[in-house]
XYZ file of C-alpha atoms in Angstrom:
719
model
C 16.267 24.366 -12.231
C 19.397 26.656 -13.245
C 18.673 25.088 -17.355
C 15.328 27.791 -16.798
C 17.400 30.153 -15.006
C 19.759 33.930 -16.569
C 20.811 33.780 -12.458
C 23.685 31.436 -14.236
C 25.668 32.765 -16.818
C 27.564 31.305 -19.245
C 30.548 30.003 -19.672
C 33.420 31.952 -22.402
C 33.102 29.884 -25.985
C 36.864 31.090 -25.803
C 37.788 34.117 -28.465
C 37.307 34.021 -32.796
C 34.583 31.200 -32.143
C 32.027 30.180 -35.341
C 28.178 29.791 -34.486
C 26.604 28.029 -37.510
C 22.909 27.467 -37.216
C 20.034 25.835 -39.096
C 16.481 25.160 -37.324
C 16.896 23.915 -34.318
C 20.413 22.160 -34.572
C 23.808 24.665 -34.006
C 27.561 23.870 -34.248
C 30.003 26.178 -32.323
C 33.862 25.888 -32.641
C 37.094 27.913 -33.070
C 38.024 29.828 -35.613
C 39.772 26.324 -36.823
C 36.479 24.775 -37.058
C 38.065 22.182 -33.870
C 35.652 22.036 -31.143
C 36.912 21.328 -27.268
C 33.970 19.906 -24.810
C 36.066 21.864 -21.793
C 34.463 24.494 -23.686
C 31.476 25.528 -24.615
C 31.760 23.900 -28.383
C 30.062 21.273 -30.410
C 27.250 20.033 -31.468
C 23.866 20.821 -30.821
C 20.728 18.355 -31.834
C 17.249 19.271 -29.549
C 18.310 20.783 -26.829
C 21.721 18.159 -27.021
C 25.570 18.578 -27.785
C 25.827 15.479 -29.913
C 29.096 16.045 -30.423
C 31.126 18.026 -27.791
C 34.182 17.241 -29.348
C 35.921 17.007 -32.316
C 39.834 17.872 -33.520
C 41.379 17.425 -36.674
C 45.190 17.002 -36.782
C 47.300 15.999 -39.916
C 50.421 14.813 -39.139
C 49.357 15.146 -35.187
C 49.485 18.355 -35.318
C 46.377 21.032 -35.195
C 45.773 23.191 -37.493
C 46.631 27.489 -37.611
C 43.922 29.437 -38.216
C 43.865 31.066 -41.672
C 40.696 32.450 -42.253
C 36.766 30.877 -41.265
C 34.389 32.571 -42.899
C 30.577 31.759 -43.261
C 29.330 31.244 -46.575
C 24.555 30.426 -44.781
C 23.912 31.127 -41.977
C 24.026 26.999 -41.821
C 27.572 26.466 -43.689
C 31.090 27.401 -43.190
C 34.581 27.140 -44.644
C 37.700 26.754 -42.393
C 41.376 27.725 -43.992
C 44.495 26.777 -41.855
C 47.785 25.512 -42.583
C 49.920 22.818 -40.990
C 52.113 23.980 -38.510
C 55.722 22.387 -39.796
C 57.958 20.435 -37.514
C 61.855 21.738 -39.126
C 61.396 25.076 -37.824
C 60.311 27.088 -40.993
C 57.923 29.186 -40.857
C 55.880 28.376 -43.983
C 53.899 25.427 -44.474
C 53.319 24.113 -48.326
C 49.706 22.524 -46.307
C 46.737 24.399 -46.118
C 44.001 22.634 -44.860
C 40.017 23.787 -46.212
C 36.951 22.822 -43.911
C 33.290 23.132 -44.921
C 31.320 22.571 -42.630
C 27.103 22.367 -43.313
C 25.295 22.062 -39.839
C 21.466 20.638 -40.254
C 20.349 17.338 -38.033
C 24.147 16.726 -37.509
C 27.142 18.342 -39.359
C 28.884 17.035 -42.420
C 32.558 17.774 -43.510
C 34.511 17.746 -46.250
C 38.302 17.889 -45.745
C 40.372 19.302 -48.569
C 44.170 19.452 -48.194
C 45.978 21.234 -50.616
C 50.079 20.535 -50.622
C 51.523 23.096 -52.261
C 54.995 21.843 -52.385
C 56.219 20.612 -55.552
C 57.421 17.138 -53.960
C 54.269 14.937 -52.934
C 54.050 14.555 -49.181
C 52.871 11.686 -46.926
C 50.183 13.087 -44.663
C 48.878 11.403 -41.963
C 45.077 12.918 -41.244
C 43.469 11.880 -37.957
C 39.748 13.239 -36.747
C 39.214 13.096 -33.335
C 34.906 12.416 -32.380
C 34.143 13.038 -29.010
C 30.315 12.683 -27.245
C 28.834 13.522 -24.028
C 25.112 13.706 -25.017
C 25.071 17.122 -22.547
C 22.088 19.044 -21.484
C 22.106 21.990 -23.079
C 22.248 24.085 -20.296
C 24.750 22.511 -18.760
C 26.919 23.187 -21.283
C 25.716 26.987 -21.395
C 26.776 26.638 -17.471
C 29.438 24.341 -17.264
C 28.113 22.270 -15.041
C 27.706 19.071 -16.701
C 27.422 17.109 -13.937
C 25.138 13.935 -14.953
C 28.040 10.902 -16.915
C 26.501 8.862 -19.603
C 27.594 5.202 -19.694
C 28.857 5.286 -23.145
C 29.220 2.494 -26.047
C 31.625 2.773 -28.833
C 30.923 0.096 -31.654
C 33.620 0.584 -35.224
C 31.622 -1.456 -38.113
C 33.909 -0.884 -41.097
C 34.747 2.489 -41.740
C 31.966 4.419 -39.265
C 32.125 5.079 -35.341
C 28.378 4.276 -33.481
C 29.442 6.232 -30.131
C 26.189 5.569 -27.778
C 25.300 7.091 -24.074
C 22.146 5.565 -21.628
C 21.884 7.875 -18.497
C 18.518 6.265 -16.470
C 15.885 5.279 -19.703
C 17.566 7.995 -21.668
C 19.061 7.098 -25.029
C 20.916 8.457 -26.819
C 23.583 8.370 -29.806
C 26.020 9.406 -32.874
C 27.141 8.307 -36.137
C 29.898 9.209 -37.773
C 30.571 7.862 -41.076
C 33.877 7.976 -42.708
C 34.029 6.421 -45.969
C 37.296 5.132 -46.282
C 39.000 6.117 -43.812
C 40.513 3.841 -40.599
C 38.515 3.518 -37.863
C 38.826 2.743 -34.368
C 36.628 3.804 -31.281
C 38.658 6.967 -30.415
C 39.556 7.640 -33.997
C 39.155 8.429 -37.794
C 42.549 8.167 -39.722
C 43.216 8.556 -43.864
C 47.158 8.019 -44.183
C 47.471 9.493 -47.576
C 50.248 10.714 -49.828
C 48.571 14.056 -51.767
C 50.444 15.006 -54.963
C 53.041 17.866 -55.439
C 50.450 20.580 -56.723
C 47.432 18.867 -55.781
C 44.966 18.378 -53.478
C 42.979 15.238 -51.359
C 39.024 15.499 -49.794
C 37.226 13.049 -48.549
C 33.173 14.186 -46.333
C 32.405 13.077 -42.745
C 28.973 12.869 -41.634
C 27.655 13.463 -37.699
C 24.497 12.444 -37.195
C 22.523 11.819 -34.429
C 21.316 7.924 -34.547
C 18.956 5.431 -32.222
C 19.114 2.059 -31.707
C 17.800 1.890 -34.128
C 19.463 0.821 -37.960
C 20.171 4.115 -39.020
C 19.293 5.950 -41.810
C 22.177 7.212 -44.463
C 23.553 10.390 -43.486
C 21.241 13.279 -44.423
C 22.899 14.649 -48.109
C 24.375 17.835 -46.956
C 27.292 19.061 -49.681
C 27.011 18.636 -53.018
C 30.529 18.935 -55.136
C 29.188 18.075 -58.330
C 26.761 21.605 -58.589
C 24.031 19.867 -59.629
C 21.934 19.242 -56.632
C 21.593 21.939 -53.771
C 21.404 20.392 -50.232
C 17.464 20.545 -47.851
C 19.293 23.367 -46.530
C 19.648 25.289 -49.304
C 16.135 24.259 -51.093
C 14.748 25.580 -48.234
C 17.114 28.677 -47.772
C 15.454 29.524 -51.478
C 12.494 29.132 -50.811
C 12.913 31.523 -48.384
C 15.163 33.681 -50.755
C 11.797 32.997 -53.059
C 9.316 34.603 -50.341
C 11.063 37.707 -48.976
C 11.410 41.026 -49.966
C 13.893 41.906 -52.262
C 15.900 45.158 -51.337
C 18.626 47.665 -53.038
C 19.701 50.795 -50.726
C 21.968 53.457 -51.963
C 23.860 52.970 -48.621
C 25.259 49.289 -49.309
C 26.971 49.148 -45.632
C 23.296 49.224 -44.078
C 21.795 46.907 -47.680
C 24.457 44.967 -46.485
C 23.649 44.721 -42.835
C 20.003 44.358 -43.863
C 20.182 40.956 -46.349
C 22.103 39.918 -43.040
C 18.737 39.879 -40.897
C 16.806 38.253 -43.718
C 19.661 35.521 -43.897
C 20.076 35.448 -39.852
C 15.804 35.737 -39.717
C 15.843 32.502 -42.721
C 18.477 29.955 -40.219
C 16.222 31.209 -36.741
C 13.322 29.659 -38.823
C 11.883 26.704 -36.598
C 8.847 23.934 -36.726
C 5.937 22.897 -34.611
C 6.413 19.677 -34.755
C 2.718 18.683 -33.718
C 2.888 21.071 -37.035
C 5.182 20.890 -39.421
C 3.222 23.424 -41.546
C 3.363 26.464 -38.611
C 6.510 28.180 -39.389
C 8.322 30.080 -35.427
C 11.515 31.990 -34.621
C 13.671 30.997 -32.547
C 14.421 33.185 -29.859
C 18.956 32.672 -30.952
C 22.122 30.956 -31.258
C 23.577 29.480 -29.510
C 21.645 28.380 -26.803
C 18.183 29.899 -27.218
C 16.533 27.317 -30.205
C 14.002 26.768 -29.157
C 10.369 29.137 -28.728
C 10.643 31.626 -26.647
C 7.035 33.964 -25.809
C 8.505 37.229 -25.830
C 11.636 36.625 -28.189
C 9.430 34.705 -30.149
C 6.678 37.671 -30.691
C 8.842 40.638 -30.083
C 10.939 39.085 -33.137
C 7.644 38.702 -35.771
C 6.758 41.379 -34.494
C 9.809 43.490 -35.999
C 10.048 40.440 -39.131
C 5.518 41.811 -39.753
C 7.363 43.441 -43.203
C 9.308 40.500 -44.488
C 6.584 37.408 -43.539
C 3.689 38.194 -41.630
C 3.342 34.479 -41.645
C 6.192 34.465 -38.708
C 4.377 36.215 -37.165
C 0.455 33.619 -37.589
C 2.578 30.861 -36.244
C 4.095 31.510 -33.177
C 1.298 32.661 -32.367
C -0.831 29.120 -33.385
C 2.310 26.878 -31.851
C 1.943 29.865 -28.351
C -2.240 29.138 -28.016
C -1.681 25.230 -28.016
C 0.269 25.417 -25.627
C -1.593 28.508 -23.307
C -1.815 27.429 -19.305
C -5.270 25.943 -18.985
C -4.101 24.624 -14.752
C -2.338 26.650 -11.694
C 1.353 24.621 -11.416
C 4.313 26.389 -9.208
C 7.063 24.037 -10.042
C 6.586 24.922 -14.425
C 4.930 28.846 -13.043
C 1.862 27.403 -15.340
C -0.992 29.570 -14.809
C -4.867 29.416 -16.879
C -4.210 32.003 -19.756
C -0.353 32.678 -19.769
C 1.611 32.336 -22.465
C 4.971 30.339 -21.946
C 7.927 31.284 -21.587
C 10.791 28.705 -22.702
C 9.792 25.136 -24.816
C 12.733 22.431 -23.220
C 13.121 20.558 -27.417
C 15.098 17.604 -25.267
C 13.625 15.265 -22.772
C 16.212 15.403 -20.543
C 16.160 19.400 -20.294
C 12.654 18.741 -18.711
C 15.139 17.300 -15.686
C 15.076 21.042 -14.159
C 11.788 21.791 -13.733
C 10.596 18.568 -11.600
C 9.850 16.113 -15.685
C 8.336 19.799 -17.010
C 9.790 20.602 -20.417
C 8.140 24.070 -20.721
C 7.910 26.841 -17.950
C 5.762 29.658 -17.791
C 7.694 32.118 -16.401
C 7.288 35.340 -17.732
C 5.331 38.286 -16.861
C 5.333 40.129 -20.833
C 4.413 37.480 -23.136
C 1.159 36.830 -22.337
C 0.071 40.897 -22.674
C 2.078 40.363 -25.943
C 0.398 37.737 -27.571
C -2.791 39.691 -27.732
C -0.427 43.075 -28.870
C 0.827 41.076 -31.715
C -2.387 38.994 -32.794
C -3.938 42.645 -33.305
C -0.807 43.161 -35.328
C -1.871 39.898 -37.234
C -5.125 41.494 -37.431
C -4.286 44.220 -39.474
C -2.021 42.298 -42.095
C -5.438 41.060 -42.951
C -5.047 36.891 -42.717
C -8.683 35.334 -43.250
C -11.390 35.777 -40.830
C -11.553 32.850 -39.801
C -8.116 32.473 -38.911
C -8.040 35.399 -36.241
C -10.786 34.265 -34.777
C -9.868 31.016 -33.842
C -6.748 32.830 -31.970
C -9.806 35.436 -29.625
C -11.085 32.875 -27.620
C -6.357 32.543 -26.513
C -7.005 36.113 -26.488
C -9.707 35.795 -24.107
C -8.337 33.625 -21.603
C -4.741 36.092 -21.624
C -6.898 39.280 -20.603
C -8.791 36.630 -17.759
C -4.554 36.374 -16.725
C -3.888 39.280 -16.458
C -6.729 40.307 -14.471
C -7.076 37.632 -12.955
C -3.499 36.373 -12.203
C -0.664 39.214 -13.344
C -3.073 41.785 -10.954
C -2.752 39.099 -7.506
C -3.681 42.259 -5.864
C -5.739 43.874 -7.507
C -3.326 47.402 -7.471
C -4.804 47.457 -11.892
C -1.302 46.833 -12.001
C 0.914 43.342 -13.833
C 3.331 42.426 -11.453
C 6.152 39.206 -10.648
C 6.405 36.835 -8.421
C 8.108 33.832 -9.330
C 6.026 31.043 -7.917
C 8.584 28.238 -7.914
C 11.979 28.768 -5.011
C 14.183 28.715 -8.397
C 13.174 29.966 -11.200
C 13.855 33.176 -13.109
C 13.613 36.099 -10.098
C 12.904 38.447 -12.687
C 10.757 37.839 -15.420
C 10.441 41.125 -17.967
C 12.452 40.668 -20.991
C 14.835 41.411 -18.190
C 15.213 38.894 -16.535
C 19.226 38.748 -14.836
C 18.576 38.859 -10.995
C 20.270 42.153 -10.673
C 18.253 43.385 -13.438
C 15.134 46.280 -11.224
C 16.947 48.480 -9.078
C 16.624 51.636 -7.430
C 18.688 54.211 -8.522
C 21.062 53.817 -5.111
C 21.942 50.157 -6.401
C 20.172 48.578 -4.263
C 17.637 45.252 -5.809
C 13.985 45.559 -6.384
C 12.086 42.834 -4.417
C 9.181 41.051 -5.442
C 6.127 41.487 -6.537
C 7.639 44.210 -9.214
C 5.355 45.740 -11.634
C 7.147 46.813 -14.412
C 6.027 50.094 -16.517
C 7.107 48.024 -19.846
C 4.663 45.638 -19.378
C 2.165 47.749 -18.097
C 2.623 49.222 -21.659
C 2.184 45.952 -23.238
C -1.111 45.399 -21.320
C -2.568 49.024 -21.908
C -1.712 48.139 -25.755
C -2.984 44.430 -25.646
C -6.554 46.152 -24.276
C -6.213 48.570 -27.186
C -6.035 45.742 -29.287
C -8.518 43.723 -28.539
C -11.351 46.579 -28.204
C -10.527 47.556 -32.121
C -10.943 43.658 -33.236
C -13.743 43.604 -31.144
C -15.790 47.138 -33.360
C -14.296 45.767 -36.352
C -16.606 42.742 -35.807
C -19.218 44.776 -34.702
C -19.367 43.643 -30.320
C -19.452 47.460 -29.569
C -19.661 47.053 -25.481
C -16.700 44.565 -25.407
C -15.245 47.292 -27.589
C -16.169 49.976 -25.009
C -15.433 47.583 -21.945
C -11.826 47.394 -23.527
C -10.968 51.306 -24.203
C -11.645 52.420 -21.064
C -10.157 49.086 -18.973
C -7.272 50.387 -20.753
C -7.850 54.172 -20.209
C -8.198 53.508 -16.504
C -4.767 51.934 -16.788
C -3.089 54.692 -18.492
C -4.312 57.594 -16.283
C -3.151 55.083 -13.025
C 0.602 55.061 -14.952
C 0.734 58.062 -15.311
C -0.228 59.092 -11.922
C 2.211 56.009 -9.800
C 5.275 55.912 -12.390
C 5.885 59.577 -12.815
C 8.781 60.510 -11.109
C 8.063 64.318 -10.689
C 11.079 65.955 -9.220
C 14.080 62.745 -11.891
C 11.658 64.042 -15.219
C 10.615 60.246 -16.042
C 9.086 57.123 -15.122
C 9.816 54.997 -12.637
C 11.280 50.989 -14.569
C 8.715 49.713 -12.024
C 6.710 49.381 -8.691
C 8.506 47.226 -6.282
C 6.341 44.888 -3.621
C 5.718 48.716 -1.364
C 3.680 49.961 -4.095
C 7.318 51.866 -4.028
C 8.941 53.786 -6.675
C 12.194 52.066 -8.050
C 13.310 55.142 -9.017
C 16.191 54.231 -11.424
C 16.857 55.104 -15.059
C 16.201 52.945 -17.519
C 15.734 52.056 -21.359
C 11.980 50.471 -20.381
C 10.079 53.934 -20.879
C 10.834 53.517 -23.845
C 8.519 50.956 -25.025
C 5.673 53.154 -22.860
C 6.735 55.530 -26.052
C 6.288 53.006 -28.733
C 1.763 51.981 -27.714
C 1.142 55.049 -26.430
C 1.109 54.565 -22.778
C 3.277 57.561 -21.922
C 1.180 61.203 -21.105
C 1.636 63.946 -24.342
C 3.048 66.433 -21.599
C 5.331 64.478 -20.276
C 7.043 62.945 -23.708
C 9.228 65.366 -23.878
C 11.128 64.562 -21.036
C 10.846 61.153 -21.298
C 12.743 61.391 -24.078
C 15.503 64.291 -23.142
C 16.977 61.782 -20.731
C 17.124 58.569 -22.899
C 19.068 60.933 -25.405
C 21.423 61.957 -22.650
C 24.515 61.708 -23.005
C 24.304 58.787 -19.599
C 21.832 57.370 -21.149
C 22.870 57.280 -24.888
C 25.889 55.963 -25.606
C 26.690 56.917 -29.239
C 25.826 53.591 -30.139
C 23.078 53.469 -28.305
C 19.916 53.463 -25.334
C 21.716 51.870 -22.292
C 19.381 49.925 -20.479
C 20.603 52.248 -17.092
C 22.095 55.563 -16.729
C 25.626 55.340 -16.361
C 24.887 57.576 -13.072
C 22.750 55.299 -11.963
C 24.220 52.937 -9.252
C 23.802 49.450 -10.665
C 25.414 50.852 -13.669
C 28.253 48.200 -15.116
C 28.833 48.565 -18.812
C 29.990 45.012 -19.092
C 26.787 43.533 -17.287
C 23.727 42.356 -19.104
C 21.439 44.262 -18.122
C 22.577 47.240 -15.997
C 25.109 49.402 -18.327
C 24.588 47.328 -21.948
C 23.327 48.255 -25.186
C 21.054 45.980 -25.989
C 19.699 46.880 -30.112
C 15.913 45.399 -30.099
C 15.179 47.930 -26.975
C 16.355 50.667 -29.532
C 14.677 49.729 -31.936
C 11.830 48.891 -29.463
C 12.291 52.710 -29.047
C 12.960 54.400 -31.959
C 9.283 53.362 -32.600
C 7.622 55.435 -29.692
C 9.970 58.244 -31.009
C 8.859 57.934 -34.522
C 5.020 58.303 -32.899
C 5.514 61.006 -30.918
C 7.252 62.997 -33.240
C 11.162 63.011 -32.361
C 12.166 61.835 -35.690
C 15.649 63.554 -35.297
C 16.403 61.442 -32.336
C 14.947 58.330 -33.704
C 17.157 59.037 -36.749
C 20.897 59.250 -34.495
C 19.477 56.247 -33.087
C 18.732 53.787 -35.682
C 22.096 55.625 -37.505
C 24.338 54.221 -34.714
C 23.140 51.392 -34.261
C 23.518 50.237 -38.231
C 26.953 51.733 -37.751
C 27.702 49.245 -34.734
C 26.445 46.549 -36.978
C 29.584 47.212 -39.713
C 32.228 46.490 -36.677
C 30.565 42.505 -36.703
C 30.666 41.757 -40.419
C 26.337 43.010 -40.814
C 25.373 40.698 -37.669
C 23.983 43.193 -34.779
C 24.725 40.704 -31.644
C 22.096 40.253 -28.874
C 23.268 43.187 -26.861
C 27.285 44.759 -26.354
C 28.890 46.345 -24.226
C 27.924 50.016 -23.138
C 31.289 51.374 -22.997
C 31.188 55.469 -23.924
C 31.600 55.850 -28.207
C 33.729 58.605 -27.340
C 35.822 55.930 -25.186
C 36.564 53.278 -27.659
C 35.211 53.267 -30.958
C 34.017 50.368 -32.126
C 31.092 48.381 -29.895
C 32.358 46.677 -27.394
C 31.255 42.867 -27.678
C 29.442 41.752 -25.282
C 31.481 38.253 -24.348
C 28.649 35.071 -24.003
C 26.170 36.964 -26.287
C 23.752 34.955 -28.913
C 24.639 35.462 -32.246
C 22.565 34.830 -34.090
C 19.534 36.316 -32.442
C 15.623 36.885 -33.001
C 15.239 40.275 -32.065
C 18.243 41.553 -32.855
C 18.484 40.218 -36.601
C 15.123 41.671 -37.223
C 16.098 45.078 -34.764
C 17.526 46.358 -38.642
C 14.082 45.758 -40.319
C 12.457 47.062 -36.847
C 14.519 50.266 -37.400
C 14.184 50.794 -41.104
C 10.497 50.324 -41.547
C 10.258 52.605 -38.408
C 12.041 55.223 -40.895
C 9.642 54.724 -43.297
C 6.337 54.605 -41.637
C 5.901 51.425 -42.997
C 2.463 50.402 -41.518
C -1.262 48.647 -42.686
C -4.312 47.762 -41.969
C -5.895 45.725 -44.706
C -9.518 45.604 -42.339
C -9.684 49.409 -43.323
C -7.931 49.308 -47.109
C -5.352 50.805 -46.174
C -1.254 50.621 -46.515
C 1.130 53.545 -44.949
C 3.992 55.533 -46.603
C 5.708 58.558 -45.203
C 9.570 58.042 -44.656
C 11.965 60.129 -43.360
C 14.883 58.243 -44.084
C 17.741 60.396 -42.713
C 20.002 61.129 -45.873
C 23.209 58.889 -45.410
C 20.511 55.758 -46.870
C 20.173 56.481 -50.182
C 17.614 55.377 -51.620
C 15.225 52.458 -51.485
C 14.171 50.190 -54.022
C 11.659 46.933 -52.547
C 9.871 44.457 -54.429
C 8.260 41.243 -53.601
C 6.549 43.116 -50.312
C 3.999 40.983 -48.860
C 0.622 42.836 -48.895
C -3.235 41.470 -48.028
C -2.146 38.076 -49.485
C 0.168 40.014 -52.681
C 3.075 40.994 -53.105
C 3.749 45.052 -54.005
C 7.002 47.217 -54.900
C 8.256 50.414 -53.016
C 10.323 52.856 -54.437
C 11.906 55.861 -52.415
C 13.792 58.251 -53.943
C 14.622 61.951 -52.668
C 12.125 60.738 -49.570
C 9.772 60.535 -52.079
C 7.338 57.110 -52.006
C 5.588 55.352 -54.469
C 4.015 51.926 -54.091
C 3.141 49.337 -57.100
C 1.018 46.676 -57.684
C -1.605 47.397 -54.595
C -3.948 44.617 -54.066
C -7.160 45.769 -55.495
C -9.709 47.902 -52.425
C -6.143 48.963 -51.285
C -5.294 52.440 -51.177
C -1.825 54.293 -50.469
C -1.912 57.065 -47.651
C 1.174 58.944 -47.237
C 1.610 59.768 -43.046
C 1.338 57.532 -40.014
C -1.619 54.237 -39.789
C -3.295 56.081 -37.490
C -3.428 54.722 -34.160
C -5.104 51.882 -32.209
C -6.438 55.658 -30.016
C -7.129 57.352 -33.146
C -9.682 54.138 -34.268
C -11.129 53.891 -31.004
C -11.731 57.507 -30.485
C -13.307 58.322 -33.613
C -15.359 55.091 -32.910
C -17.192 56.728 -30.357
C -15.487 54.656 -27.716
C -14.174 57.097 -25.151
C -13.245 55.612 -21.802
C -16.566 56.162 -19.440
C -16.024 59.628 -18.075
């Protein structure tokens, strides 16, 4: 069941790897374009590695890489040269590989001869397919061996695999090539100062007659590929942004592109678009990740959050199943796309081992309801929200102490089931690991916010008794939390309570999430912020997951000292809520500067080394990139500093920017708002808004928090 288990690490991808992604398909290769099965390389379609090897040689020589440029998230251009056999350094033969990923790949190979004489060339490509499950590849533990057959038909090669009753295949088409069971080869003479080109395609195939490969690359310029068309539709739909700071503008545009590429469709409802968690290993629906990413991308495309909620609602738990850890009302952790993924779960392809996805589902529904979707659309999701709250009360809090805990039901499931889900992610200050059942501080924050969100929806719908009950539950939770999680002698909150109700006293970033929802008592907030911004926590590039003076600290660990962009984005939102504007600016600026060192793209995480020690962010070797909540982090950072928010049922749009001077002026058009599109200008920190729909009023200030609205509505907790 290691397929669902973050306790097993991903194998190294190899230096300089290039990852292309489109929907649930992705491709990983070396910087010269080759893929080797001994690495976690290949073309992946529906959680299966349909192409495990794809190596190109010219006259028997591999390509020396020169450049690899990602044109779009799904397309890259590789340039390499053919090494000479006569000892001279410079080669007259340059090879370009223009690759596009979709349902498979298509690659245009161009050989350019810069010599003054014609050159004879044998261009060969060796395709390999092991049909390995995604998790087998990720963890370098390929155990199943597929019975394989290879069939040549003219200039095409079909590779088929059978394992038990499962059949898979791939069709490779190489027009004009000499095709054998092992290679596709061309023997050509490339003229002086001339070039030669061909196009290869590798797509999934089954036993039925395969259709012609889908169109990928067009050289005539008259048509665009389906991926280009999909991207253009996305670009037309989302806001258009111009910023004085060109570096930050580039980062935001990269975020838009990556978010667009990470969209996947619900196979049962193609009209619903959701956000996959990230490439290369999580190109599927995740409860927590997809919810966070859609929450942070609301100002770009609110429909992503709605599609994510609807898709998760359809798969909400209904029975108690210890194998998949399903429980009634529970929101899933992860969906496996391929039938063989379920083999790691006793035949299940949905795993529910997440303690925070369920309250986050209700919280994000609250956000979606504020953004003005049709009342019947929201109403259809309310029974699912109420079932989620029932799970919180009946299954999340099994011991009845008022806090939601986790303890895995399956001995092979995730040991830790919050967002820090590595096996050693939750520990005491001395480095000792906490033992389940574990009540995480941020999970109590999400539960608090879920109660508040549902309370306001109830009040908005005229159900004052339900609203009052939920507001009371939230208030009682806040009181208990601040009594039992606060460590007065340390000046911060425990990361958790363990199975013996002891405070897990490590200083960790999790408490920043409590600021986001307003769970922190006002008198404690300054001390929390002081700890978060201390040299032990703030690396110079962002807030570490664990303070450097803790026993389990390791700057190159996954969760015990690394820096996660999305974690910092949540902290920034919390700092803004409590009025710590300068600290929010400092973290935001540090992260946006970090993005400059990776082409404008923030990775899933990077190492927690101090900025004083290393002048550039140190990459974490197996970080996902692009990754959904990292891609949405720049959006969240900038909109937090803009205080950008809405509450359509109250007829309000709020904006009160505190962007640093170094960001420059900001101009946004085509921004979605209440079914319309608005234009935002921020010049010298002065905002102007145009195009608000009828009934919407612009307010300069912060949107009233749900706690403020509940208080104004007279739904104060029972004394």
